[in-house]
Coordinates of C-alpha atoms in Angstrom, one line a residue:
X223 CA 53.1 -128.0 -11.0
X224 CA 49.7 -126.8 -12.2
X225 CA 47.9 -127.5 -9.0
X226 CA 44.6 -126.7 -10.7
X227 CA 44.9 -129.8 -13.0
X228 CA 44.8 -132.4 -10.3
X229 CA 46.0 -136.0 -10.9
X230 CA 43.5 -138.4 -9.5
X231 CA 44.9 -141.4 -7.7
X232 CA 44.6 -144.9 -9.1
X233 CA 41.0 -146.3 -8.7
X234 CA 42.5 -149.5 -7.1
X235 CA 42.6 -149.0 -3.4
X236 CA 40.3 -145.9 -3.4
X237 CA 37.6 -147.8 -1.4
X238 CA 40.2 -148.7 1.2
X239 CA 41.4 -145.1 1.3
X240 CA 37.9 -143.8 1.7
X241 CA 37.4 -146.0 4.8
X242 CA 40.7 -144.8 6.2
X243 CA 39.7 -141.1 5.6
X244 CA 36.4 -141.8 7.4
X245 CA 38.1 -143.3 10.5
X246 CA 41.4 -141.4 10.7
X247 CA 42.8 -137.9 10.3
X248 CA 43.7 -138.4 6.6
X249 CA 42.5 -136.1 3.8
X250 CA 42.9 -136.3 0.0
X251 CA 42.1 -132.8 -1.3
X252 CA 40.6 -132.6 -4.8
X253 CA 43.5 -130.3 -5.8
X254 CA 46.2 -131.0 -6.6
X255 CA 44.7 -134.5 -6.4
X256 CA 47.8 -136.6 -5.8
X257 CA 48.8 -135.2 -2.3
X258 CA 47.4 -136.5 0.9
X259 CA 47.8 -135.0 4.4
X260 CA 47.4 -136.8 7.7
X261 CA 48.0 -136.8 11.4
X262 CA 49.3 -139.5 13.7
X263 CA 48.3 -143.0 12.5
X264 CA 48.7 -146.6 13.8
X265 CA 51.4 -148.5 12.1
X266 CA 49.0 -150.8 10.3
X267 CA 47.2 -147.9 8.7
X268 CA 50.6 -146.4 7.7
X269 CA 51.4 -149.6 6.0
X270 CA 48.1 -149.7 4.2
X271 CA 48.6 -146.2 2.9
X272 CA 52.2 -147.0 1.8
X273 CA 50.7 -149.5 -0.7
X274 CA 49.7 -146.6 -3.0
X275 CA 51.8 -143.6 -1.7
X276 CA 55.1 -143.5 -3.6
X277 CA 56.4 -140.6 -1.5
X278 CA 56.1 -139.7 2.2
X279 CA 57.1 -136.5 3.9
X280 CA 57.2 -136.5 7.7
X281 CA 57.1 -133.2 9.5
X282 CA 58.1 -134.3 13.1
X283 CA 61.4 -135.5 14.4
X284 CA 62.6 -138.8 13.1
X285 CA 62.7 -140.2 16.6
X286 CA 58.9 -139.5 17.1
X287 CA 57.1 -142.8 18.1
X288 CA 54.5 -142.2 15.4
X289 CA 57.1 -142.3 12.6
X290 CA 57.4 -145.7 11.0
X291 CA 60.2 -145.0 8.6
X292 CA 61.4 -148.6 8.2
X293 CA 58.0 -149.9 7.4
X294 CA 57.5 -147.2 4.8
X295 CA 60.8 -147.9 3.1
X296 CA 60.1 -151.7 3.1
X297 CA 57.0 -150.8 1.1
X298 CA 59.1 -148.9 -1.5
X299 CA 58.2 -145.4 -0.3
X300 CA 60.6 -142.6 -0.9
X301 CA 60.8 -141.0 2.6
X302 CA 62.0 -137.7 3.8
X303 CA 61.9 -136.1 7.2
X304 CA 61.8 -132.3 7.6
X305 CA 60.8 -131.1 11.1
X306 CA 58.5 -128.2 10.4
X307 CA 56.7 -126.0 12.9
X308 CA 55.3 -122.6 11.8
X309 CA 56.6 -119.8 13.9
X310 CA 57.9 -116.2 13.5
X311 CA 61.5 -117.4 13.8
X312 CA 61.3 -120.3 11.5
X313 CA 64.5 -120.3 9.5
X314 CA 64.5 -119.8 5.7
X315 CA 66.6 -122.9 5.3
X316 CA 63.8 -125.1 6.8
X317 CA 61.3 -123.6 4.4
X318 CA 63.6 -124.1 1.4
X319 CA 64.2 -127.7 2.4
X320 CA 60.5 -128.3 2.9
X321 CA 59.5 -126.8 -0.5
X322 CA 62.4 -128.7 -2.3
X323 CA 61.2 -132.0 -0.7
X324 CA 57.6 -131.3 -1.8
X325 CA 58.9 -130.7 -5.3
X326 CA 61.1 -133.7 -5.6
X327 CA 59.1 -136.5 -3.8
X328 CA 57.1 -138.8 -6.1
X329 CA 53.3 -138.9 -6.3
X330 CA 51.0 -139.9 -4.8
X331 CA 52.6 -138.2 -1.8
X332 CA 51.7 -138.3 1.9
X333 CA 52.5 -135.3 4.1
X334 CA 52.2 -136.3 7.7
X335 CA 52.4 -134.4 11.0
X336 CA 50.6 -134.8 14.4
X337 CA 47.1 -133.6 13.5
X338 CA 47.2 -132.9 9.7
X339 CA 47.3 -129.1 10.5
X340 CA 51.0 -128.5 9.6
X341 CA 50.8 -131.0 6.8
X342 CA 48.0 -129.1 5.1
X343 CA 49.9 -125.8 5.6
X344 CA 53.0 -127.3 4.0
X345 CA 50.9 -128.4 1.0
X346 CA 49.3 -124.9 0.7
X347 CA 52.7 -123.2 0.9
X348 CA 54.0 -125.4 -1.9
X349 CA 50.9 -124.6 -4.0
X350 CA 51.4 -120.9 -3.4
X351 CA 54.9 -121.1 -4.6
X352 CA 54.0 -123.1 -7.7
X353 CA 50.9 -121.1 -8.6
X354 CA 51.5 -117.5 -7.4
X355 CA 48.7 -117.5 -4.8
X356 CA 48.5 -114.4 -2.6
X357 CA 47.6 -114.1 1.1
X358 CA 43.9 -113.8 0.2
X359 CA 43.9 -117.0 -1.8
X360 CA 44.8 -119.2 1.2
X361 CA 41.5 -119.0 3.1
X362 CA 39.6 -119.6 -0.1
X363 CA 41.6 -122.7 -0.8
X364 CA 41.2 -124.0 2.8
X365 CA 37.4 -123.7 2.4
X366 CA 37.1 -125.1 -1.2
X367 CA 39.5 -128.0 -0.5
X368 CA 37.6 -128.8 2.7
X369 CA 40.9 -128.8 4.8
X370 CA 39.1 -129.1 8.1
X371 CA 42.3 -130.0 10.0
X372 CA 43.8 -126.5 9.5
X373 CA 43.8 -124.2 12.5
X374 CA 43.2 -120.4 12.1
X375 CA 46.5 -119.4 13.6
X376 CA 48.3 -121.6 11.0
X377 CA 46.3 -119.9 8.2
X378 CA 47.4 -116.5 9.6
X379 CA 51.0 -117.6 9.7
X380 CA 51.0 -118.7 6.1
X381 CA 49.1 -115.5 5.0
X382 CA 51.8 -113.5 6.7
X383 CA 54.5 -115.1 4.5
X384 CA 52.6 -114.4 1.2
X385 CA 52.4 -111.1 -0.7
X386 CA 49.2 -109.1 -1.2
X387 CA 47.8 -109.6 -4.7
X388 CA 49.6 -107.5 -7.3
X389 CA 52.0 -106.0 -4.8
X390 CA 55.3 -107.4 -6.0
X391 CA 57.4 -106.5 -9.0
X392 CA 58.8 -110.0 -9.4
X393 CA 57.1 -112.5 -11.8
X394 CA 53.7 -113.7 -10.7
X395 CA 54.9 -117.3 -10.8
X396 CA 58.6 -118.0 -10.1
X397 CA 59.0 -120.6 -12.9
X398 CA 57.4 -118.3 -15.5
X399 CA 59.4 -115.0 -15.7
X400 CA 57.2 -113.7 -18.5
X401 CA 54.2 -112.4 -16.4
X402 CA 54.1 -109.7 -13.8
X403 CA 50.9 -108.6 -12.0
X404 CA 50.1 -105.1 -10.8
X405 CA 47.1 -103.8 -8.8
X406 CA 45.1 -100.5 -8.6
X407 CA 43.5 -100.4 -5.3
X408 CA 40.8 -97.8 -6.2
X409 CA 39.3 -99.8 -9.0
X410 CA 40.6 -103.2 -7.8
X411 CA 42.0 -103.7 -11.3
X412 CA 44.8 -106.0 -12.2
X413 CA 47.3 -104.9 -14.9
X414 CA 49.7 -107.4 -16.4
X415 CA 53.1 -106.8 -17.9
X416 CA 54.1 -109.7 -20.2
X417 CA 57.7 -109.8 -21.4
X418 CA 59.6 -112.0 -23.8
X419 CA 62.7 -113.0 -21.8
X420 CA 64.9 -113.3 -24.9
X421 CA 64.1 -109.9 -26.6
X422 CA 62.7 -107.9 -23.7
X423 CA 59.7 -106.9 -25.9
X424 CA 56.6 -106.6 -23.8
X425 CA 52.9 -105.8 -23.8
X426 CA 50.8 -104.2 -21.1
X427 CA 47.3 -105.6 -20.5
X428 CA 44.5 -103.4 -19.0
X429 CA 46.6 -100.5 -17.6
X430 CA 45.0 -97.9 -15.4
X431 CA 45.5 -94.2 -16.1
X432 CA 46.3 -93.2 -12.5
X433 CA 49.0 -95.9 -12.5
X434 CA 50.8 -94.8 -15.6
X435 CA 53.9 -93.5 -13.9
X436 CA 54.2 -96.6 -11.7
X437 CA 53.9 -98.9 -14.8
X438 CA 56.4 -96.8 -16.8
X439 CA 58.9 -96.9 -13.9
X440 CA 58.7 -100.7 -13.7
X441 CA 59.2 -100.9 -17.4
X442 CA 62.2 -98.7 -17.2
X443 CA 63.7 -100.5 -14.2
X444 CA 63.3 -103.8 -16.0
X445 CA 64.8 -102.5 -19.2
X446 CA 62.1 -103.8 -21.3
X447 CA 60.7 -102.5 -24.6
X448 CA 56.9 -101.8 -24.3
X449 CA 55.5 -102.4 -27.8
X450 CA 51.7 -102.8 -27.2
X451 CA 48.9 -101.9 -24.9
X452 CA 46.0 -104.3 -25.0
X453 CA 42.6 -103.9 -23.3
X454 CA 40.4 -106.9 -22.7
X455 CA 37.3 -104.7 -23.2
X456 CA 36.0 -101.1 -22.9
X457 CA 36.2 -100.6 -19.1
X458 CA 33.5 -98.9 -17.1
X459 CA 35.4 -98.4 -13.8
X460 CA 38.7 -96.9 -15.0
X461 CA 40.3 -95.2 -18.0
X462 CA 43.1 -97.0 -19.8
X463 CA 46.5 -95.3 -20.0
X464 CA 47.5 -96.6 -23.4
X465 CA 46.7 -93.5 -25.4
X466 CA 48.4 -91.2 -23.0
X467 CA 51.6 -93.4 -22.8
X468 CA 51.8 -93.2 -26.5
X469 CA 51.2 -89.5 -26.6
X470 CA 53.5 -88.5 -23.8
X471 CA 56.1 -91.2 -23.6
X472 CA 56.3 -93.9 -26.3
X473 CA 55.1 -92.5 -29.7
X474 CA 55.8 -95.9 -31.4
X475 CA 53.5 -97.8 -29.0
X476 CA 50.5 -99.5 -30.6
X477 CA 47.2 -99.9 -28.8
X478 CA 44.8 -102.8 -29.3
X479 CA 41.2 -103.7 -28.4
X480 CA 38.5 -105.9 -29.9
X481 CA 36.8 -104.7 -33.1
X482 CA 33.5 -105.5 -31.5
X483 CA 34.1 -103.0 -28.7
X484 CA 33.7 -100.1 -31.0
X485 CA 36.6 -98.3 -29.2
X486 CA 39.4 -96.4 -30.9
X487 CA 42.8 -98.2 -31.2
X488 CA 45.7 -98.7 -33.6
X489 CA 44.6 -102.3 -34.2
X490 CA 41.3 -104.0 -33.8
X491 CA 41.4 -107.6 -32.9
X492 CA 39.0 -110.4 -33.9
X493 CA 38.6 -114.0 -32.6
X494 CA 41.7 -116.0 -33.5
X495 CA 44.0 -113.1 -34.1
X496 CA 47.5 -113.2 -32.5
X497 CA 49.7 -110.5 -31.1
X498 CA 53.4 -111.4 -31.6
X499 CA 56.2 -109.9 -29.5
X500 CA 59.7 -111.4 -29.4
X501 CA 59.3 -115.2 -29.3
X502 CA 55.9 -114.9 -27.5
X503 CA 52.4 -114.4 -28.8
X504 CA 49.0 -113.8 -27.4
X505 CA 46.0 -115.5 -28.9
X506 CA 42.8 -113.4 -28.9
X507 CA 39.6 -115.2 -28.0
X508 CA 36.3 -113.5 -28.3
X509 CA 34.4 -113.9 -24.9
X510 CA 31.5 -111.4 -25.0
X511 CA 29.0 -111.4 -22.2
X512 CA 30.2 -108.9 -19.7
X513 CA 30.3 -106.5 -22.6
X514 CA 29.8 -107.3 -26.3
X515 CA 33.5 -106.6 -26.9
X516 CA 35.2 -108.7 -24.3
X517 CA 38.3 -110.7 -25.2
X518 CA 40.4 -113.2 -23.4
X519 CA 44.1 -113.2 -24.3
X520 CA 46.0 -116.6 -24.0
X521 CA 49.7 -116.9 -23.5
X522 CA 51.6 -120.2 -23.8
X523 CA 55.2 -120.2 -22.5
X524 CA 57.7 -123.0 -22.0
X525 CA 56.5 -123.6 -18.4
X526 CA 52.8 -122.6 -18.2
X527 CA 49.7 -121.4 -20.0
X528 CA 48.0 -118.1 -18.9
X529 CA 44.5 -116.8 -19.8
X530 CA 44.0 -113.0 -19.2
X531 CA 40.2 -113.1 -18.8
X532 CA 39.5 -109.4 -18.0
X533 CA 36.0 -109.2 -16.5
X534 CA 34.7 -112.3 -18.2
X535 CA 35.9 -114.8 -15.6
X536 CA 37.0 -113.7 -12.1
X537 CA 38.2 -115.7 -9.2
X538 CA 35.1 -117.5 -8.0
X539 CA 32.9 -115.1 -9.9
X540 CA 32.4 -113.3 -13.2
X541 CA 31.7 -109.8 -14.6
X542 CA 28.2 -108.3 -14.4
X543 CA 26.1 -108.4 -17.5
X544 CA 23.6 -105.6 -17.0
X545 CA 25.1 -102.9 -19.1
X546 CA 27.3 -102.3 -22.2
X547 CA 25.3 -104.8 -24.3
X548 CA 26.0 -107.5 -21.7
X549 CA 24.4 -110.9 -21.9
X550 CA 24.4 -113.6 -19.2
X551 CA 23.7 -116.4 -21.7
X552 CA 26.6 -115.3 -23.9
X553 CA 29.0 -115.0 -21.0
X554 CA 28.1 -118.5 -19.7
X555 CA 28.4 -120.0 -23.2
X556 CA 31.8 -118.3 -23.9
X557 CA 33.3 -119.2 -20.6
X558 CA 32.5 -122.8 -21.2
X559 CA 33.5 -122.9 -24.9
X560 CA 36.5 -120.6 -24.9
X561 CA 38.0 -120.8 -21.3
X562 CA 36.8 -123.9 -19.6
X563 CA 37.7 -125.9 -22.7
X564 CA 41.4 -125.1 -22.0
X565 CA 43.6 -127.5 -19.9
X566 CA 42.8 -127.5 -16.2
X567 CA 46.3 -126.2 -15.2
X568 CA 45.8 -123.0 -17.3
X569 CA 46.2 -120.1 -15.0
X570 CA 43.3 -117.6 -14.8
X571 CA 44.6 -114.0 -14.6
X572 CA 41.5 -112.0 -13.9
X573 CA 40.9 -108.3 -14.5
X574 CA 39.8 -107.6 -11.0
X575 CA 39.7 -109.1 -7.5
X576 CA 38.2 -107.5 -4.4
X577 CA 39.4 -109.9 -1.7
X578 CA 43.2 -109.9 -2.1
X579 CA 43.3 -113.0 -4.3
X580 CA 45.8 -113.1 -7.1
X581 CA 45.2 -116.0 -9.5
X582 CA 43.2 -119.2 -10.1
X583 CA 43.2 -122.0 -12.6
X584 CA 40.7 -123.4 -15.1
X585 CA 40.2 -126.5 -13.0
X586 CA 39.6 -124.5 -9.8
X587 CA 36.9 -122.4 -11.5
X588 CA 35.2 -125.4 -13.1
X589 CA 35.0 -127.0 -9.7
X590 CA 34.4 -124.1 -7.3
X591 CA 33.0 -121.0 -9.1
X592 CA 29.7 -120.6 -7.3
X593 CA 28.0 -119.0 -10.3
X594 CA 29.4 -120.9 -13.3
X595 CA 29.0 -124.4 -11.7
X596 CA 25.2 -123.8 -12.0
X597 CA 23.0 -124.6 -15.0
X598 CA 22.7 -121.8 -17.6
X599 CA 19.2 -121.0 -16.3
X600 CA 20.3 -120.8 -12.7
X601 CA 23.2 -118.6 -13.8
X602 CA 20.9 -116.2 -15.7
X603 CA 18.7 -115.9 -12.7
X604 CA 21.6 -115.2 -10.4
X605 CA 22.9 -112.5 -12.7
X606 CA 19.5 -110.9 -13.1
X607 CA 19.2 -110.5 -9.4
X608 CA 22.6 -109.0 -8.5
X609 CA 21.2 -105.5 -8.5
X610 CA 24.6 -103.9 -8.4
X611 CA 25.1 -100.1 -8.4
X612 CA 26.8 -98.6 -11.4
X613 CA 30.6 -98.2 -11.2
X614 CA 31.5 -94.8 -9.8
X615 CA 33.4 -93.7 -12.9
X616 CA 31.1 -95.2 -15.6
X617 CA 30.0 -91.8 -17.0
X618 CA 33.6 -90.8 -17.5
X619 CA 35.3 -94.2 -18.1
X620 CA 33.1 -95.5 -20.9
X621 CA 33.3 -92.5 -23.2
X622 CA 36.9 -91.9 -22.1
X623 CA 37.9 -95.5 -23.1
X624 CA 36.0 -95.4 -26.3
X625 CA 38.2 -92.5 -27.5
X626 CA 41.3 -92.8 -25.2
X627 CA 43.5 -94.2 -28.0
X628 CA 42.5 -91.7 -30.7
X629 CA 45.6 -90.2 -32.5
X630 CA 43.8 -87.2 -34.1
X631 CA 41.8 -85.4 -31.5
X632 CA 39.9 -83.4 -34.1
X633 CA 38.3 -86.5 -35.5
X634 CA 36.9 -87.8 -32.2
X635 CA 33.6 -86.8 -30.5
X636 CA 32.4 -87.8 -27.0
X637 CA 28.7 -87.2 -26.3
X638 CA 28.7 -84.6 -29.1
X639 CA 31.6 -82.7 -27.7
X640 CA 35.1 -82.6 -29.3
X641 CA 37.5 -85.1 -28.0
X642 CA 39.5 -82.4 -26.3
X643 CA 37.1 -83.2 -23.5
X644 CA 39.2 -86.3 -23.1
X645 CA 42.4 -84.3 -22.4
X646 CA 40.4 -82.5 -19.7
X647 CA 39.4 -85.9 -18.3
X648 CA 43.0 -87.1 -18.2
X649 CA 44.1 -83.9 -16.4
X650 CA 41.2 -84.2 -14.0
X651 CA 41.8 -87.8 -13.1
X652 CA 45.6 -87.4 -12.8

């Protein structure tokens, strides 16, 4: 789907539609851009809407007096009726039928119920399936898309059906089996396991030391071959597990980080480099700003495009810029030049989230990110006035990550001490 891309409706008829929206319970959310939701409408309004809606999904019984099926069909609409009422005992078959209808019906599409409440929930449920949204993403989308017809109890119902961010071992997005998302609650860090379906070769992005055993168990359960560990930057809130995985479990593993980070690794990446595994590859984009060594890794599969943005771009936010050679201006510039320049449907896979939200898109962040929709001067002022406390583990994490992937301990020094300090750090944190 790519709900983030949005497909604006034809300009012809928009003036008429705007008047209908003003006078009746009809909404056209900015995203996905080609799906409307509505409540009960007079027949003449239904007929007007049918002039530019190619599909129509009705969520009440076919015998409902507000359903004008014959009028819709006479206008050439592809019409389906799926009675849908959110409840604890709603059968899985109804949900499956609803989602299949939403997938198959042509656009522009109208979803109609009594008050536009259930219609909006049906749209959001379909978007969640297509985009991998978690429970925490729903309320965010309701607010950003201005879905003022949705009731709180309906939001809670939908949230109850969706997983917490990073909590499932299945692919993040059903149609894209390559990407799995994991979560560390202490540091609110997302780790990503990216696997080539054909060869089972895989990479691990931004792993957390304390979650090493969890990650290795998933890798073993899936029967995949972990070849590389990549870090988007030198983290200040957790220590990477890459060096320890290689030392204790997979001696052939290679670790990678940007050359600009100054951190130890088997391979140092620069802008434009690629990391190949199986039939897949990750493109490295230099996106400094949060730190001077930040990178975004871009994955293009047969079904989707993913950008693993680390701390550079978060869901409706971005990484701080007040330490590790950070720069607000550089972050702003690199987000616009390297990330916002990608197609709108590109999925944003952030390095952190603190509100149980799993994923976003380029289009969503371009429209709704409260910091990065400002001018560069306004953005700089916002960042200068955040006044955030330092991460709790910064004194351990930064030196630990600078040398966490060192092969020869006798060569590495941390704050003037031999790198055996790092082994003590690993033991302490485990």
